[in-house]
Amino acid sequence: MSEDKRFPLIAGNWKMNGSLRESSALVTALKAGVARARHAEMLVCPPFVYLTAAADWLRGSSLSLGSQDISERAGTGAFTGEISGTMLRDVGCAYAIVGHSERRTLYGETDERVAAKFRAAQAVELVPILCVGESLEEREGGRTEAVVTRQVEAVTRSAGIEAFGKAVIAYEPIWAIGTGRTATPEQAQEVHALIRRLITAQDATIAAKLRILYGGSVKGANARELLAQRDIDGGLVGGASLDAKDFLTIFEAAAE
Ligand code: PGA
C-alpha cells in the first residue's frame, strides 16, 4: 500500500474535562460537522464515566469511540479502580490510548507497563494508540532520538512487530502538550520519519501502513501545515478537541 493510502485519524483526547451536558453538546456538534466527511476518521476519547453515554450519542454517526487508558489486567478480578479492555469493548470503544505522557510522568507508568497495556488492548481487538515523546530536557540534551527509540522498541519487543499492523503511534513531545508551543512541522516530521524507520527496519509493509499521529498543541490554525508532512497521518488533540469548531477545522484539514 502506498503511503498516500494511510487514512488520516483525528483523535480528541478530552482528558479530565467536561460534564455530561457539555460532552453531549460537543458530540452533537461534531456529528453534525462530520456528517459528509469520507476522507478522514474522527475519534473521541471521553473520560471513562462518559463512555457509555457517548456511545449512545455517537450511534448512527461515523465517529469512533476510544478510551484514554486501559488496565493491563485481563479478565475480571480484584483490581480496584481498573477498567479492563473487555469492559471498554463492551461499551463500544474501538481504540484505547496507552502510554500518554501524563500517565507516564504523573502516574509513574513505565515502558513495561505501557507495553502490557498495549498488549491488553490488542488482546480484545481494541486498537492501541501508543504515545511516545521526549521532555524538553531530553530534547535540549540531544536525547530525542534515543528516548523515542526506547519507547517504541519497548513495545515492539514485548508485543512483536506484527502487532503494529493493528495499532497507531502518536508522537507527542511533552514540551508541546498543553503549552501552546507546537513542534514545527519540520521538527515533528523528523521524529515521525524516525518512528517509521524503526518500524521499517522490522517490517516495511507494516511501516508503510502505520498511522503516526502528531500531538502537542494542535489547533485549527496549525493543523494544515503539520498534516502536510509526509509521515504525519493525523493528530492527537487535547485542548482544541473540546471546542467543536476548532476540532472540526483540524478534521477538515486532515480530510482535504
Ligand atoms: P494538547 O494535548 O493538544 O492540549 O497539547 C495533546 C495531548 O496531550 O494528547
PDB file of C-alpha atoms and ligand atoms in Angstrom:
ATOM      1  CA  MET A   1       0.000   0.000   0.000  1.00  0.00           C
ATOM      2  CA  SER A   2       1.405   3.415  -0.827  1.00  0.00           C
ATOM      3  CA  GLU A   3       1.752   5.944   1.910  1.00  0.00           C
ATOM      4  CA  ASP A   4      -0.980   8.032   0.257  1.00  0.00           C
ATOM      5  CA  LYS A   5      -3.433   5.345   1.303  1.00  0.00           C
ATOM      6  CA  ARG A   6      -2.995   5.908   5.042  1.00  0.00           C
ATOM      7  CA  PHE A   7      -6.405   7.057   6.200  1.00  0.00           C
ATOM      8  CA  PRO A   8      -5.967  10.144   8.393  1.00  0.00           C
ATOM      9  CA  LEU A   9      -7.139   9.888  12.004  1.00  0.00           C
ATOM     10  CA  ILE A  10      -8.039  12.900  14.095  1.00  0.00           C
ATOM     11  CA  ALA A  11      -8.396  11.883  17.727  1.00  0.00           C
ATOM     12  CA  GLY A  12      -9.728  14.034  20.549  1.00  0.00           C
ATOM     13  CA  ASN A  13      -8.290  13.312  23.974  1.00  0.00           C
ATOM     14  CA  TRP A  14     -10.682  15.065  26.327  1.00  0.00           C
ATOM     15  CA  LYS A  15      -8.589  14.273  29.416  1.00  0.00           C
ATOM     16  CA  MET A  16     -10.379  15.089  32.713  1.00  0.00           C
ATOM     17  CA  ASN A  17     -12.686  17.706  31.229  1.00  0.00           C
ATOM     18  CA  GLY A  18     -16.367  18.314  30.640  1.00  0.00           C
ATOM     19  CA  SER A  19     -19.668  17.362  32.208  1.00  0.00           C
ATOM     20  CA  LEU A  20     -22.389  15.086  30.909  1.00  0.00           C
ATOM     21  CA  ARG A  21     -24.197  18.065  29.452  1.00  0.00           C
ATOM     22  CA  GLU A  22     -21.088  19.625  27.868  1.00  0.00           C
ATOM     23  CA  SER A  23     -19.952  16.299  26.444  1.00  0.00           C
ATOM     24  CA  SER A  24     -23.329  15.673  24.877  1.00  0.00           C
ATOM     25  CA  ALA A  25     -23.337  19.124  23.266  1.00  0.00           C
ATOM     26  CA  LEU A  26     -19.806  18.600  21.961  1.00  0.00           C
ATOM     27  CA  VAL A  27     -20.653  15.247  20.369  1.00  0.00           C
ATOM     28  CA  THR A  28     -23.828  16.668  18.837  1.00  0.00           C
ATOM     29  CA  ALA A  29     -21.849  19.470  17.199  1.00  0.00           C
ATOM     30  CA  LEU A  30     -19.132  17.084  15.968  1.00  0.00           C
ATOM     31  CA  LYS A  31     -21.673  14.696  14.493  1.00  0.00           C
ATOM     32  CA  ALA A  32     -23.277  17.497  12.531  1.00  0.00           C
ATOM     33  CA  GLY A  33     -19.889  18.680  11.320  1.00  0.00           C
ATOM     34  CA  VAL A  34     -18.563  15.345  10.077  1.00  0.00           C
ATOM     35  CA  ALA A  35     -21.783  14.172   8.511  1.00  0.00           C
ATOM     36  CA  ARG A  36     -20.441  14.301   4.991  1.00  0.00           C
ATOM     37  CA  ALA A  37     -16.765  13.581   5.603  1.00  0.00           C
ATOM     38  CA  ARG A  38     -15.376  10.455   3.990  1.00  0.00           C
ATOM     39  CA  HIS A  39     -11.695  11.259   3.816  1.00  0.00           C
ATOM     40  CA  ALA A  40     -10.633  11.035   7.420  1.00  0.00           C
ATOM     41  CA  GLU A  41     -11.688   9.311  10.622  1.00  0.00           C
ATOM     42  CA  MET A  42     -12.715  11.207  13.736  1.00  0.00           C
ATOM     43  CA  LEU A  43     -12.244   9.648  17.157  1.00  0.00           C
ATOM     44  CA  VAL A  44     -13.292  10.959  20.554  1.00  0.00           C
ATOM     45  CA  CYS A  45     -11.817   9.741  23.850  1.00  0.00           C
ATOM     46  CA  PRO A  46     -14.017  10.971  26.725  1.00  0.00           C
ATOM     47  CA  PRO A  47     -13.399  10.224  30.412  1.00  0.00           C
ATOM     48  CA  PHE A  48     -14.323   6.629  31.342  1.00  0.00           C
ATOM     49  CA  VAL A  49     -17.542   7.587  33.099  1.00  0.00           C
ATOM     50  CA  TYR A  50     -18.955   9.185  29.958  1.00  0.00           C
ATOM     51  CA  LEU A  51     -18.093   6.377  27.528  1.00  0.00           C
ATOM     52  CA  THR A  52     -21.444   4.610  27.754  1.00  0.00           C
ATOM     53  CA  ALA A  53     -23.371   7.823  27.189  1.00  0.00           C
ATOM     54  CA  ALA A  54     -21.007   8.840  24.382  1.00  0.00           C
ATOM     55  CA  ALA A  55     -21.523   5.510  22.621  1.00  0.00           C
ATOM     56  CA  ASP A  56     -25.222   6.291  22.638  1.00  0.00           C
ATOM     57  CA  TRP A  57     -24.776   9.820  21.321  1.00  0.00           C
ATOM     58  CA  LEU A  58     -22.459   8.570  18.558  1.00  0.00           C
ATOM     59  CA  ARG A  59     -24.830   5.910  17.310  1.00  0.00           C
ATOM     60  CA  GLY A  60     -25.521   6.260  13.591  1.00  0.00           C
ATOM     61  CA  SER A  61     -22.522   8.530  13.024  1.00  0.00           C
ATOM     62  CA  SER A  62     -19.118   7.807  11.524  1.00  0.00           C
ATOM     63  CA  LEU A  63     -17.277   8.898  14.687  1.00  0.00           C
ATOM     64  CA  SER A  64     -15.280   6.323  16.601  1.00  0.00           C
ATOM     65  CA  LEU A  65     -15.026   5.973  20.376  1.00  0.00           C
ATOM     66  CA  GLY A  66     -11.886   5.358  22.389  1.00  0.00           C
ATOM     67  CA  SER A  67     -10.657   5.349  25.981  1.00  0.00           C
ATOM     68  CA  GLN A  68      -7.844   7.436  27.446  1.00  0.00           C
ATOM     69  CA  ASP A  69      -6.284   4.475  29.217  1.00  0.00           C
ATOM     70  CA  ILE A  70      -6.833   0.761  29.840  1.00  0.00           C
ATOM     71  CA  SER A  71      -5.887  -1.708  32.542  1.00  0.00           C
ATOM     72  CA  GLU A  72      -3.078  -4.084  31.707  1.00  0.00           C
ATOM     73  CA  ARG A  73      -5.070  -6.754  33.555  1.00  0.00           C
ATOM     74  CA  ALA A  74      -7.115  -9.190  31.504  1.00  0.00           C
ATOM     75  CA  GLY A  75     -10.406 -10.712  32.556  1.00  0.00           C
ATOM     76  CA  THR A  76     -12.023  -9.776  35.852  1.00  0.00           C
ATOM     77  CA  GLY A  77     -10.813  -9.590  39.412  1.00  0.00           C
ATOM     78  CA  ALA A  78      -9.937  -7.635  42.494  1.00  0.00           C
ATOM     79  CA  PHE A  79      -8.251  -4.623  40.868  1.00  0.00           C
ATOM     80  CA  THR A  80      -9.962  -1.636  42.450  1.00  0.00           C
ATOM     81  CA  GLY A  81     -10.348   1.296  40.111  1.00  0.00           C
ATOM     82  CA  GLU A  82      -9.180  -0.532  36.996  1.00  0.00           C
ATOM     83  CA  ILE A  83     -11.089  -0.701  33.695  1.00  0.00           C
ATOM     84  CA  SER A  84     -10.469  -3.737  31.514  1.00  0.00           C
ATOM     85  CA  GLY A  85     -10.284  -3.947  27.753  1.00  0.00           C
ATOM     86  CA  THR A  86     -13.290  -6.245  27.754  1.00  0.00           C
ATOM     87  CA  MET A  87     -15.321  -3.552  29.525  1.00  0.00           C
ATOM     88  CA  LEU A  88     -14.151  -0.952  27.034  1.00  0.00           C
ATOM     89  CA  ARG A  89     -15.225  -3.177  24.147  1.00  0.00           C
ATOM     90  CA  ASP A  90     -18.497  -3.814  25.928  1.00  0.00           C
ATOM     91  CA  VAL A  91     -19.383  -0.101  25.906  1.00  0.00           C
ATOM     92  CA  GLY A  92     -18.398   0.408  22.280  1.00  0.00           C
ATOM     93  CA  CYS A  93     -14.755   1.505  22.250  1.00  0.00           C
ATOM     94  CA  ALA A  94     -12.652   0.754  19.188  1.00  0.00           C
ATOM     95  CA  TYR A  95      -9.433   2.423  20.373  1.00  0.00           C
ATOM     96  CA  ALA A  96      -7.505   2.844  23.619  1.00  0.00           C
ATOM     97  CA  ILE A  97      -4.787   5.422  24.243  1.00  0.00           C
ATOM     98  CA  VAL A  98      -1.802   3.868  26.036  1.00  0.00           C
ATOM     99  CA  GLY A  99       1.280   5.483  27.491  1.00  0.00           C
ATOM    100  CA  HIS A 100       0.151   9.089  27.315  1.00  0.00           C
ATOM    101  CA  SER A 101       2.915  11.237  28.783  1.00  0.00           C
ATOM    102  CA  GLU A 102       0.598  12.344  31.593  1.00  0.00           C
ATOM    103  CA  ARG A 103       0.209   8.681  32.596  1.00  0.00           C
ATOM    104  CA  ARG A 104       3.942   8.167  32.329  1.00  0.00           C
ATOM    105  CA  THR A 105       5.031  11.253  34.232  1.00  0.00           C
ATOM    106  CA  LEU A 106       2.179  11.849  36.729  1.00  0.00           C
ATOM    107  CA  TYR A 107       1.277   8.212  37.413  1.00  0.00           C
ATOM    108  CA  GLY A 108       4.634   6.544  37.002  1.00  0.00           C
ATOM    109  CA  GLU A 109       3.822   4.280  34.068  1.00  0.00           C
ATOM    110  CA  THR A 110       6.952   2.562  32.860  1.00  0.00           C
ATOM    111  CA  ASP A 111       7.748   1.361  29.338  1.00  0.00           C
ATOM    112  CA  GLU A 112       6.959  -2.164  30.542  1.00  0.00           C
ATOM    113  CA  ARG A 113       3.570  -1.225  31.901  1.00  0.00           C
ATOM    114  CA  VAL A 114       2.750   0.694  28.724  1.00  0.00           C
ATOM    115  CA  ALA A 115       3.697  -2.363  26.672  1.00  0.00           C
ATOM    116  CA  ALA A 116       1.437  -4.516  28.858  1.00  0.00           C
ATOM    117  CA  LYS A 117      -1.438  -2.088  28.293  1.00  0.00           C
ATOM    118  CA  PHE A 118      -0.761  -2.152  24.551  1.00  0.00           C
ATOM    119  CA  ARG A 119      -0.991  -5.948  24.589  1.00  0.00           C
ATOM    120  CA  ALA A 120      -4.118  -5.872  26.764  1.00  0.00           C
ATOM    121  CA  ALA A 121      -5.838  -3.624  24.226  1.00  0.00           C
ATOM    122  CA  GLN A 122      -4.910  -5.851  21.331  1.00  0.00           C
ATOM    123  CA  ALA A 123      -5.980  -8.985  23.179  1.00  0.00           C
ATOM    124  CA  VAL A 124      -9.572  -7.750  22.912  1.00  0.00           C
ATOM    125  CA  GLU A 125      -9.178  -6.174  19.473  1.00  0.00           C
ATOM    126  CA  LEU A 126      -9.035  -2.614  20.638  1.00  0.00           C
ATOM    127  CA  VAL A 127      -6.610  -0.567  18.537  1.00  0.00           C
ATOM    128  CA  PRO A 128      -3.965   0.855  20.878  1.00  0.00           C
ATOM    129  CA  ILE A 129      -2.748   4.392  20.278  1.00  0.00           C
ATOM    130  CA  LEU A 130       0.765   4.237  21.683  1.00  0.00           C
ATOM    131  CA  CYS A 131       2.022   7.657  22.797  1.00  0.00           C
ATOM    132  CA  VAL A 132       5.719   8.433  22.778  1.00  0.00           C
ATOM    133  CA  GLY A 133       7.658  11.648  23.128  1.00  0.00           C
ATOM    134  CA  GLU A 134      10.547  13.382  24.823  1.00  0.00           C
ATOM    135  CA  SER A 135      10.653  16.025  27.540  1.00  0.00           C
ATOM    136  CA  LEU A 136      12.160  19.458  26.988  1.00  0.00           C
ATOM    137  CA  GLU A 137      15.225  18.460  28.958  1.00  0.00           C
ATOM    138  CA  GLU A 138      15.678  15.376  26.806  1.00  0.00           C
ATOM    139  CA  ARG A 139      15.293  17.380  23.599  1.00  0.00           C
ATOM    140  CA  GLU A 140      17.734  20.021  24.726  1.00  0.00           C
ATOM    141  CA  GLY A 141      20.147  17.311  25.779  1.00  0.00           C
ATOM    142  CA  GLY A 142      20.049  15.839  22.265  1.00  0.00           C
ATOM    143  CA  ARG A 143      18.304  12.684  23.501  1.00  0.00           C
ATOM    144  CA  THR A 144      15.062  12.836  21.489  1.00  0.00           C
ATOM    145  CA  GLU A 145      16.009  10.007  19.169  1.00  0.00           C
ATOM    146  CA  ALA A 146      17.229   7.773  21.985  1.00  0.00           C
ATOM    147  CA  VAL A 147      14.099   8.341  24.099  1.00  0.00           C
ATOM    148  CA  VAL A 148      11.617   7.790  21.292  1.00  0.00           C
ATOM    149  CA  THR A 149      13.527   4.724  20.091  1.00  0.00           C
ATOM    150  CA  ARG A 150      13.494   3.268  23.608  1.00  0.00           C
ATOM    151  CA  GLN A 151       9.756   3.898  23.995  1.00  0.00           C
ATOM    152  CA  VAL A 152       8.857   2.369  20.623  1.00  0.00           C
ATOM    153  CA  GLU A 153      11.177  -0.602  20.932  1.00  0.00           C
ATOM    154  CA  ALA A 154       9.934  -1.462  24.422  1.00  0.00           C
ATOM    155  CA  VAL A 155       6.614  -2.209  22.764  1.00  0.00           C
ATOM    156  CA  THR A 156       7.818  -3.857  19.548  1.00  0.00           C
ATOM    157  CA  ARG A 157       9.951  -6.154  21.697  1.00  0.00           C
ATOM    158  CA  SER A 158       7.103  -7.023  24.005  1.00  0.00           C
ATOM    159  CA  ALA A 159       4.177  -7.221  21.570  1.00  0.00           C
ATOM    160  CA  GLY A 160       6.007  -8.189  18.374  1.00  0.00           C
ATOM    161  CA  ILE A 161       6.177  -6.183  15.183  1.00  0.00           C
ATOM    162  CA  GLU A 162       3.031  -7.797  13.707  1.00  0.00           C
ATOM    163  CA  ALA A 163       1.088  -6.058  16.461  1.00  0.00           C
ATOM    164  CA  PHE A 164       1.792  -2.756  14.728  1.00  0.00           C
ATOM    165  CA  GLY A 165      -0.373  -3.894  11.828  1.00  0.00           C
ATOM    166  CA  LYS A 166      -3.292  -3.011  14.102  1.00  0.00           C
ATOM    167  CA  ALA A 167      -2.011  -0.093  16.118  1.00  0.00           C
ATOM    168  CA  VAL A 168      -1.456   3.630  15.908  1.00  0.00           C
ATOM    169  CA  ILE A 169       1.519   5.578  17.262  1.00  0.00           C
ATOM    170  CA  ALA A 170       1.237   9.166  18.468  1.00  0.00           C
ATOM    171  CA  TYR A 171       4.342  11.309  18.706  1.00  0.00           C
ATOM    172  CA  GLU A 172       3.738  13.863  21.435  1.00  0.00           C
ATOM    173  CA  PRO A 173       6.710  15.931  22.540  1.00  0.00           C
ATOM    174  CA  ILE A 174       5.969  16.638  26.205  1.00  0.00           C
ATOM    175  CA  TRP A 175       7.111  20.241  25.897  1.00  0.00           C
ATOM    176  CA  ALA A 176       4.381  20.842  23.302  1.00  0.00           C
ATOM    177  CA  ILE A 177       1.484  19.347  25.259  1.00  0.00           C
ATOM    178  CA  GLY A 178      -0.933  21.932  26.583  1.00  0.00           C
ATOM    179  CA  THR A 179       1.727  24.614  26.378  1.00  0.00           C
ATOM    180  CA  GLY A 180       0.648  26.334  23.179  1.00  0.00           C
ATOM    181  CA  ARG A 181       4.160  25.632  21.946  1.00  0.00           C
ATOM    182  CA  THR A 182       3.847  23.337  18.930  1.00  0.00           C
ATOM    183  CA  ALA A 183       6.711  21.447  17.350  1.00  0.00           C
ATOM    184  CA  THR A 184       7.462  22.971  13.974  1.00  0.00           C
ATOM    185  CA  PRO A 185       6.268  20.817  11.074  1.00  0.00           C
ATOM    186  CA  GLU A 186       9.937  20.023  10.368  1.00  0.00           C
ATOM    187  CA  GLN A 187      10.673  19.002  13.977  1.00  0.00           C
ATOM    188  CA  ALA A 188       7.607  16.783  14.018  1.00  0.00           C
ATOM    189  CA  GLN A 189       8.331  15.252  10.616  1.00  0.00           C
ATOM    190  CA  GLU A 190      11.870  14.404  11.686  1.00  0.00           C
ATOM    191  CA  VAL A 191      10.648  12.300  14.610  1.00  0.00           C
ATOM    192  CA  HIS A 192       7.772  10.776  12.631  1.00  0.00           C
ATOM    193  CA  ALA A 193      10.271   9.673   9.990  1.00  0.00           C
ATOM    194  CA  LEU A 194      12.462   8.188  12.735  1.00  0.00           C
ATOM    195  CA  ILE A 195       9.495   6.220  14.114  1.00  0.00           C
ATOM    196  CA  ARG A 196       8.621   4.920  10.661  1.00  0.00           C
ATOM    197  CA  ARG A 197      12.264   3.908  10.092  1.00  0.00           C
ATOM    198  CA  LEU A 198      12.246   1.973  13.374  1.00  0.00           C
ATOM    199  CA  ILE A 199       9.213   0.011  12.203  1.00  0.00           C
ATOM    200  CA  THR A 200      10.526  -0.332   8.630  1.00  0.00           C
ATOM    201  CA  ALA A 201      13.675  -1.946   9.958  1.00  0.00           C
ATOM    202  CA  GLN A 202      11.497  -4.785  11.218  1.00  0.00           C
ATOM    203  CA  ASP A 203       8.679  -4.849   8.659  1.00  0.00           C
ATOM    204  CA  ALA A 204       8.438  -2.452   5.726  1.00  0.00           C
ATOM    205  CA  THR A 205       4.864  -3.378   4.817  1.00  0.00           C
ATOM    206  CA  ILE A 206       3.582  -2.693   8.316  1.00  0.00           C
ATOM    207  CA  ALA A 207       5.573   0.547   8.470  1.00  0.00           C
ATOM    208  CA  ALA A 208       4.086   1.801   5.197  1.00  0.00           C
ATOM    209  CA  LYS A 209       0.562   1.334   6.524  1.00  0.00           C
ATOM    210  CA  LEU A 210       1.135   2.521  10.095  1.00  0.00           C
ATOM    211  CA  ARG A 211      -0.646   5.711  11.071  1.00  0.00           C
ATOM    212  CA  ILE A 212       1.558   8.032  13.095  1.00  0.00           C
ATOM    213  CA  LEU A 213      -0.279  10.944  14.712  1.00  0.00           C
ATOM    214  CA  TYR A 214       1.251  14.167  15.946  1.00  0.00           C
ATOM    215  CA  GLY A 215       0.096  15.594  19.279  1.00  0.00           C
ATOM    216  CA  GLY A 216       1.017  18.732  21.199  1.00  0.00           C
ATOM    217  CA  SER A 217      -0.932  21.979  20.894  1.00  0.00           C
ATOM    218  CA  VAL A 218      -2.529  21.070  17.568  1.00  0.00           C
ATOM    219  CA  LYS A 219      -5.228  23.573  16.685  1.00  0.00           C
ATOM    220  CA  GLY A 220      -7.189  24.756  13.675  1.00  0.00           C
ATOM    221  CA  ALA A 221      -4.554  27.384  12.947  1.00  0.00           C
ATOM    222  CA  ASN A 222      -1.568  24.995  12.696  1.00  0.00           C
ATOM    223  CA  ALA A 223      -3.155  21.694  11.654  1.00  0.00           C
ATOM    224  CA  ARG A 224      -2.786  22.109   7.910  1.00  0.00           C
ATOM    225  CA  GLU A 225       0.988  22.563   7.864  1.00  0.00           C
ATOM    226  CA  LEU A 226       1.549  19.724  10.324  1.00  0.00           C
ATOM    227  CA  LEU A 227      -0.717  17.347   8.418  1.00  0.00           C
ATOM    228  CA  ALA A 228       1.009  18.221   5.162  1.00  0.00           C
ATOM    229  CA  GLN A 229       4.169  16.447   6.344  1.00  0.00           C
ATOM    230  CA  ARG A 230       4.670  13.106   4.636  1.00  0.00           C
ATOM    231  CA  ASP A 231       4.866  10.985   7.785  1.00  0.00           C
ATOM    232  CA  ILE A 232       2.148  12.751   9.773  1.00  0.00           C
ATOM    233  CA  ASP A 233      -1.081  10.822   9.362  1.00  0.00           C
ATOM    234  CA  GLY A 234      -3.334  12.636  11.778  1.00  0.00           C
ATOM    235  CA  GLY A 235      -3.453  14.287  15.158  1.00  0.00           C
ATOM    236  CA  LEU A 236      -3.993  13.502  18.820  1.00  0.00           C
ATOM    237  CA  VAL A 237      -5.618  16.651  20.091  1.00  0.00           C
ATOM    238  CA  GLY A 238      -6.171  17.690  23.699  1.00  0.00           C
ATOM    239  CA  GLY A 239      -7.293  21.255  24.393  1.00  0.00           C
ATOM    240  CA  ALA A 240      -8.618  22.010  20.913  1.00  0.00           C
ATOM    241  CA  SER A 241     -10.723  18.832  20.877  1.00  0.00           C
ATOM    242  CA  LEU A 242     -13.012  20.388  23.496  1.00  0.00           C
ATOM    243  CA  ASP A 243     -14.032  23.121  21.063  1.00  0.00           C
ATOM    244  CA  ALA A 244     -16.229  21.676  18.312  1.00  0.00           C
ATOM    245  CA  LYS A 245     -15.399  24.439  15.849  1.00  0.00           C
ATOM    246  CA  ASP A 246     -11.646  24.171  16.298  1.00  0.00           C
ATOM    247  CA  PHE A 247     -11.682  20.373  16.268  1.00  0.00           C
ATOM    248  CA  LEU A 248     -13.742  20.350  13.072  1.00  0.00           C
ATOM    249  CA  THR A 249     -11.277  22.764  11.453  1.00  0.00           C
ATOM    250  CA  ILE A 250      -8.472  20.306  12.288  1.00  0.00           C
ATOM    251  CA  PHE A 251     -10.559  17.453  10.948  1.00  0.00           C
ATOM    252  CA  GLU A 252     -11.246  19.296   7.716  1.00  0.00           C
ATOM    253  CA  ALA A 253      -7.519  19.941   7.258  1.00  0.00           C
ATOM    254  CA  ALA A 254      -6.981  16.171   7.505  1.00  0.00           C
ATOM    255  CA  ALA A 255      -9.877  15.344   5.223  1.00  0.00           C
ATOM    256  CA  GLU A 256      -8.625  17.605   2.440  1.00  0.00           C
TER     257      GLU A 256
HETATM  258  P1  PGA B   1      -2.850  19.375  23.726  1.00  0.00           P
HETATM  259  O1  PGA B   1      -2.783  17.868  24.257  1.00  0.00           O
HETATM  260  O2  PGA B   1      -3.447  19.306  22.328  1.00  0.00           O
HETATM  261  O3  PGA B   1      -3.729  20.083  24.686  1.00  0.00           O
HETATM  262  O4  PGA B   1      -1.447  19.888  23.685  1.00  0.00           O
HETATM  263  C1  PGA B   1      -2.414  16.816  23.408  1.00  0.00           C
HETATM  264  C2  PGA B   1      -2.396  15.525  24.169  1.00  0.00           C
HETATM  265  O5  PGA B   1      -1.956  15.515  25.322  1.00  0.00           O
HETATM  266  O6  PGA B   1      -2.808  14.463  23.651  1.00  0.00           O
END
